[in-house]
Coordinates of C-alpha atoms in Angstrom, one line a residue:
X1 CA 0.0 0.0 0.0
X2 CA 1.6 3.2 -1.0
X3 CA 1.3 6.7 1.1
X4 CA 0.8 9.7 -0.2
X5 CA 2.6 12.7 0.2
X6 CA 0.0 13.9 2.5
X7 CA 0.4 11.3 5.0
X8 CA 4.0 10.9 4.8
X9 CA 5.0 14.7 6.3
X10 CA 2.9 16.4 8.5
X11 CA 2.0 19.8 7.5
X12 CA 2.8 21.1 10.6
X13 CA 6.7 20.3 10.6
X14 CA 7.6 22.2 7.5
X15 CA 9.5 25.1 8.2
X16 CA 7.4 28.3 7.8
X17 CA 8.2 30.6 4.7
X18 CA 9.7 34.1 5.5
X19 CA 6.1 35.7 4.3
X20 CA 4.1 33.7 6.9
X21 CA 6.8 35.0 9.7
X22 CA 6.2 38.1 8.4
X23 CA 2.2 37.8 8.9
X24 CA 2.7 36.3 12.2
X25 CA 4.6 39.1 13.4
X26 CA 2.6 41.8 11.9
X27 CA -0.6 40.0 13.4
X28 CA 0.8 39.9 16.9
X29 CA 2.1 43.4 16.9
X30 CA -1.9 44.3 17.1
X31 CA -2.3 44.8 20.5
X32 CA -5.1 43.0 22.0
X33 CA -5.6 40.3 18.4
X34 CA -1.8 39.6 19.3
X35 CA -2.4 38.9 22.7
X36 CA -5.5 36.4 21.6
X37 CA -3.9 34.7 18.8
X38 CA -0.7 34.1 20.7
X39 CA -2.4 32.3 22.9
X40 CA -4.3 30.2 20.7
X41 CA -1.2 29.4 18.5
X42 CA 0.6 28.4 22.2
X43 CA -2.0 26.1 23.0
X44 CA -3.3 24.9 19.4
X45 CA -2.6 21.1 18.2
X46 CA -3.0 22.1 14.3
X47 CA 0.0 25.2 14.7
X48 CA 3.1 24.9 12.7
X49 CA 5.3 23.6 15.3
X50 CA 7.9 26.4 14.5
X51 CA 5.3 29.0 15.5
X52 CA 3.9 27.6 18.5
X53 CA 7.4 27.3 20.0
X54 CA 7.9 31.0 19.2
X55 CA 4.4 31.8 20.6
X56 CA 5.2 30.2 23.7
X57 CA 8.4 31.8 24.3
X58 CA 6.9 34.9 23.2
X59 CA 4.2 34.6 26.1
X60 CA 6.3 33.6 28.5
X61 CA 9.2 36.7 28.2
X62 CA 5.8 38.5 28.4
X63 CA 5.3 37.5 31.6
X64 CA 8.5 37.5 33.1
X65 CA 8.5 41.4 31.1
X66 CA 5.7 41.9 33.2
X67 CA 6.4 41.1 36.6
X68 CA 9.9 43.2 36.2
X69 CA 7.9 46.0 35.4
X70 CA 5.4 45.7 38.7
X71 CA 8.4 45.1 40.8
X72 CA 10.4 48.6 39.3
X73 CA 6.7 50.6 39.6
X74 CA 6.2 49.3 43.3
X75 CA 10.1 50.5 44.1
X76 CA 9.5 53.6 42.4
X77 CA 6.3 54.0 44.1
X78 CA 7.6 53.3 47.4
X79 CA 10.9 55.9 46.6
X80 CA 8.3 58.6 45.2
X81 CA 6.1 58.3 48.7
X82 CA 9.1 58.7 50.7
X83 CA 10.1 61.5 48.9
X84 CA 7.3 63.4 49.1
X85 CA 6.8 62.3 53.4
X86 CA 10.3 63.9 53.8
X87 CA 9.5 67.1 51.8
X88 CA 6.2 67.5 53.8
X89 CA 8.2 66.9 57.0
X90 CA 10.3 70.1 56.9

């Protein structure tokens, strides 16, 4: 019994093109469709493999983005406050 091309490689290990990088990217640079579509391409089972991978990563330097930038606006916060205490204190 012979296979066909079809079900020989799986569509979803050939390496993407430069053009659909170039989609993906544009696509996730839209703020709040990014957000969305990175997730689904993160979880998806029918995602270029290539893509989810970078989707993944993507979401989780997100994350760790993220929390850095709570941690420096809570310092800064805290800094400001005491600041402005000492300058009302004189």
């Amino acid at each position: 019994m012979e296979t066909s091309f079809n079900e020989a490689v799986n569509v979803n290990e050939i390496p993407m093109t430069i053009g659909q990088w170039l989609v993906t990217l544009l696509v996730m640079g839209i703020p709040i469709v990014g957000f969305v579509l990175a997730i689904v391409w993160a979880t998806g089972h029918d995602v270029n493999r290539s893509k989810k991978t970078f989707c993944q990563a993507s979401l989780i330097f997100g994350a760790i983005v993220l929390v850095l930038y709570v941690i420096f606006f809570a310092l800064f916060a805290s800094v400001m406050s005491d600041a402005m205490n000492s300058i009302s204190g004189y």
